[in-house]
Short mmCIF file of C-alpha atoms in Angstrom, two decimals:
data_model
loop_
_atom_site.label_atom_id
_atom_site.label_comp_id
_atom_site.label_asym_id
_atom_site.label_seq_id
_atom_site.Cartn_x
_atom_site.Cartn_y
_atom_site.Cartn_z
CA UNK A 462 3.93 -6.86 -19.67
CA UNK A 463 4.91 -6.00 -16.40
CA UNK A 464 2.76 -4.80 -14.06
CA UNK A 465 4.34 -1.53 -11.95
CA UNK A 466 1.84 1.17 -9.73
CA UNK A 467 3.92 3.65 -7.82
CA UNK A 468 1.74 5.89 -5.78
CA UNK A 469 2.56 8.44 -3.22
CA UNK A 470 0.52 10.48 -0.40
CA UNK A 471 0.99 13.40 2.04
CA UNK A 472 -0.06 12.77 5.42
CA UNK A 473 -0.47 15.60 8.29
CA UNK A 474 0.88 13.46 10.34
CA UNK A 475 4.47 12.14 12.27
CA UNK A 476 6.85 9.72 10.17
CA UNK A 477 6.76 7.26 13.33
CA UNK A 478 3.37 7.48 13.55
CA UNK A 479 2.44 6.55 9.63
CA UNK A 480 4.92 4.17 9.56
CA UNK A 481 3.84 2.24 12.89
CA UNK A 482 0.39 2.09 11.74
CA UNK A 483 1.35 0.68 8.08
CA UNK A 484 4.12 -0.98 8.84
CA UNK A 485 2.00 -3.87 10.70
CA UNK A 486 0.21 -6.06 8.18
CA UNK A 487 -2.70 -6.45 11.37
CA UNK A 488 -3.90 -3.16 10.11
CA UNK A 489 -3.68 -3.61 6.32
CA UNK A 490 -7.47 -4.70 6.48
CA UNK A 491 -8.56 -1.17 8.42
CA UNK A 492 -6.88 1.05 5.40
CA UNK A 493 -7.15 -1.07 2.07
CA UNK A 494 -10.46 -1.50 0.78
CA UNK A 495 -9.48 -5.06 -0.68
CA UNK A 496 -7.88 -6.68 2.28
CA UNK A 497 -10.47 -8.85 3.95
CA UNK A 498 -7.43 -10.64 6.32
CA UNK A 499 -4.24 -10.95 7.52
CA UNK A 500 -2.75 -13.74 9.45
CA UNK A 501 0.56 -14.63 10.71
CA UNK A 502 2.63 -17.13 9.73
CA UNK A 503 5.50 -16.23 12.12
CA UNK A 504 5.39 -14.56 15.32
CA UNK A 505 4.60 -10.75 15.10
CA UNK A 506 6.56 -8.00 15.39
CA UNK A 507 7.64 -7.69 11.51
CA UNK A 508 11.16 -8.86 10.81
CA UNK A 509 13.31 -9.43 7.93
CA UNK A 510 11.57 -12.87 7.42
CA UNK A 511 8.36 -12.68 8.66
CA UNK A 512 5.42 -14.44 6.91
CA UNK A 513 2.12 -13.29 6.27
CA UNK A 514 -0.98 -15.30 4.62
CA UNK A 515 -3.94 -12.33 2.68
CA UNK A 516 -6.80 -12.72 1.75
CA UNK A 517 -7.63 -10.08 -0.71
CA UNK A 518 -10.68 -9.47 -3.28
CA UNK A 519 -9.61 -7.61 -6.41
CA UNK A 520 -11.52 -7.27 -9.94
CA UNK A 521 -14.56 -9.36 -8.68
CA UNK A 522 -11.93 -12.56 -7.41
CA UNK A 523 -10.69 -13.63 -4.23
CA UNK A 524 -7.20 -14.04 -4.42
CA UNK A 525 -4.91 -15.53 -1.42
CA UNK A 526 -1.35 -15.07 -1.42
CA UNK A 527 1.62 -15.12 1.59
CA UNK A 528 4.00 -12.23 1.65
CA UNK A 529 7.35 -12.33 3.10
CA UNK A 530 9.43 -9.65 4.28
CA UNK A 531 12.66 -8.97 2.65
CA UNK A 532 14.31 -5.58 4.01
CA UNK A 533 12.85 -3.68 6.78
CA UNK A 534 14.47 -0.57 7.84
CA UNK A 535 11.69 0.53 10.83
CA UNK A 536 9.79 3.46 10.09
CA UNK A 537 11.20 4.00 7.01
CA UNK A 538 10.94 1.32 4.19
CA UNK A 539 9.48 -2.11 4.41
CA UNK A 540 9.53 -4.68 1.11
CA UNK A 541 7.47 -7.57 0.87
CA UNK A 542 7.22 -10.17 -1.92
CA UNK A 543 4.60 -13.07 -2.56
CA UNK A 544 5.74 -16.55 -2.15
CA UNK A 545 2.49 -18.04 -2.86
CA UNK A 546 -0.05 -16.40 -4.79
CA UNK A 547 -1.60 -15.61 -8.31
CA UNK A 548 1.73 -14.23 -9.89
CA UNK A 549 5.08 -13.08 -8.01
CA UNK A 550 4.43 -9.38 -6.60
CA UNK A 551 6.24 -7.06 -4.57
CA UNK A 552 4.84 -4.37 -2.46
CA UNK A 553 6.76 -1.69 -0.89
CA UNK A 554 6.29 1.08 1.01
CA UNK A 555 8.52 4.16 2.16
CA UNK A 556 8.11 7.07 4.79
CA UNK A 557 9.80 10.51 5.09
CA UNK A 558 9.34 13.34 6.47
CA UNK A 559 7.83 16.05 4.10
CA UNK A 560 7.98 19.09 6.95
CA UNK A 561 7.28 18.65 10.88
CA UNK A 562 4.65 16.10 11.52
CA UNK A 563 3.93 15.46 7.84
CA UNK A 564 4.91 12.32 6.63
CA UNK A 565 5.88 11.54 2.54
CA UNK A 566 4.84 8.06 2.25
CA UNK A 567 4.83 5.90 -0.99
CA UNK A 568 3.53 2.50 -1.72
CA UNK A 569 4.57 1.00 -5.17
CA UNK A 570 3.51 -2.74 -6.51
CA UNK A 571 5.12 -4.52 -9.04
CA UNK A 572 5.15 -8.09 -10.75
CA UNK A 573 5.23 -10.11 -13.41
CA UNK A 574 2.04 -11.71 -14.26
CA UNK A 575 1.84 -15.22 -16.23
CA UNK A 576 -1.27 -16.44 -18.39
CA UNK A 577 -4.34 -14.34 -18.76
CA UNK A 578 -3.16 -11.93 -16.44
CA UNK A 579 -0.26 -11.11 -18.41
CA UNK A 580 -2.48 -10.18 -21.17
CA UNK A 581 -5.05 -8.15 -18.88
CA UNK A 582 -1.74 -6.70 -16.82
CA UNK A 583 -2.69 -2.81 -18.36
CA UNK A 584 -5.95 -3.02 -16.95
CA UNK A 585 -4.85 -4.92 -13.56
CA UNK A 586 -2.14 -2.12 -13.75
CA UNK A 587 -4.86 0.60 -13.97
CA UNK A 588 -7.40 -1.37 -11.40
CA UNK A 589 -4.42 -1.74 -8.88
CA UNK A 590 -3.49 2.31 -9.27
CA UNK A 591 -7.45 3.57 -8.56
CA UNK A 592 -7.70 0.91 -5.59
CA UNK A 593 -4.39 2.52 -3.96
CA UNK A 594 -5.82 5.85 -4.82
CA UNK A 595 -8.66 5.43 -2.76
CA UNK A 596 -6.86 3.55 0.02
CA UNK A 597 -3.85 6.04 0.10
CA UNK A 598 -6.61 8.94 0.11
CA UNK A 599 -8.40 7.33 2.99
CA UNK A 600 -4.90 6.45 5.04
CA UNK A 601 -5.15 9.92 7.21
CA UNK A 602 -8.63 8.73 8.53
CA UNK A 603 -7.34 5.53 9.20
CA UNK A 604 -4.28 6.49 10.93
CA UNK A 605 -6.09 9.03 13.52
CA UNK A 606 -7.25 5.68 14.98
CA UNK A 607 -3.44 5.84 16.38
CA UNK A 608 -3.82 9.27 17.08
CA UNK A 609 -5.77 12.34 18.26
CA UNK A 610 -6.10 14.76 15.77
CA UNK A 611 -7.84 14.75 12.25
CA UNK A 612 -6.95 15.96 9.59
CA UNK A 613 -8.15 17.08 6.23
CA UNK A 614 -6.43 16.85 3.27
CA UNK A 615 -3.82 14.20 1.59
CA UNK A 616 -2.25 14.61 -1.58
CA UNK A 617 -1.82 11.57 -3.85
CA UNK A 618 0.59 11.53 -6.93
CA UNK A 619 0.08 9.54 -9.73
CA UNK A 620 2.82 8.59 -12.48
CA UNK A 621 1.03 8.91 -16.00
CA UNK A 622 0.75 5.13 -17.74
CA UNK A 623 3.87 5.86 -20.32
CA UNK A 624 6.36 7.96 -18.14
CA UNK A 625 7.73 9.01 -15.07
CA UNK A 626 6.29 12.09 -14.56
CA UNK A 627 4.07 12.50 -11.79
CA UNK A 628 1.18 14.22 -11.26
CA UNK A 629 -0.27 15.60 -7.73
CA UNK A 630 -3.89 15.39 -7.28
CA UNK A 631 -5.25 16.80 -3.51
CA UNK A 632 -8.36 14.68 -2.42
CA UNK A 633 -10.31 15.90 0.85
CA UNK A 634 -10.04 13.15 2.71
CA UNK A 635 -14.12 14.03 3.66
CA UNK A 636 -14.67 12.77 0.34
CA UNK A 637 -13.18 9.73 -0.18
CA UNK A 638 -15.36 7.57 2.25
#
């Protein structure tokens, strides 16, 4: 089974803004709970190309894995795969505007796990969707360290386990820490 989170948050703040601050892999570490480094393989800025090595902990393990990037269009989508790691994953993210100064930004991870994790991919698949949850939900916080102004509330949308359908869910941001 293939393993497939799509989640999605509303941010009170700028497209260019969001997407600056995620867009660099140097600040994955600040905004995802998991992420305990990033280092470069290739020179910074990100480019179509550019190599990354994580080191992540997820479901109690420490996992290490290199991302590369394979389409960047700046400030609004960037697609990265594994080329080392536990299985082959890709993680992508995309940013629109959702009104003035409010950015639509979703972050979907998919792969194909081998082994034991192939087995356990529902529950990896359910671990993965409350850890972006909580790191989407926290993302406003994190991204007034670019900017001034704070702001309360983000919405995060969750596709049910057997469909498409999504379903909103707003999180005070006060709460999520």
């Amino acid at each position: 089974m293939a393993v497939d989170v799509f989640t999605e948050v509303v941010i009170d703040r700028p497209v260019l803004e969001v997407a600056a601050y995620v867009g660099d892999p140097a600040n994955a570490p600040e905004w995802y709970a998991n992420i305990e480094s990033v280092q470069w393989r290739t020179e910074p800025p990100i480019a179509v190309g550019s190599r990354m090595d994580f080191v992540a902990h997820f479901l109690g393990r420490r996992l290490a894995y290199t991302y590369e990037v394979v389409e960047l269009i700046p400030f609004e989508r960037l697609v990265m795969r594994t080329t080392q790691g536990p299985f082959p994953m890709e993680t992508s993210y995309a940013w629109s505007s959702a009104g003035e100064a409010i950015t639509r930004m979703t972050l979907r991870n998919r792969g194909e796990p081998s082994g034991f994790a192939r087995v356990a991919a529902p529950l990896l698949s359910a671990a993965m969707r409350r850890a972006n949850q909580k790191d989407l939900a926290a993302l406003p916080d994190s991204s007034s360290q670019c900017a001034s102004q704070p702001k309360a509330m983000a919405t995060v949308v969750v596709p049910p386990m057997e469909t498409t359908a999504a379903m909103p869910v707003r999180v005070p941001v006060s709460e999520t820490k």
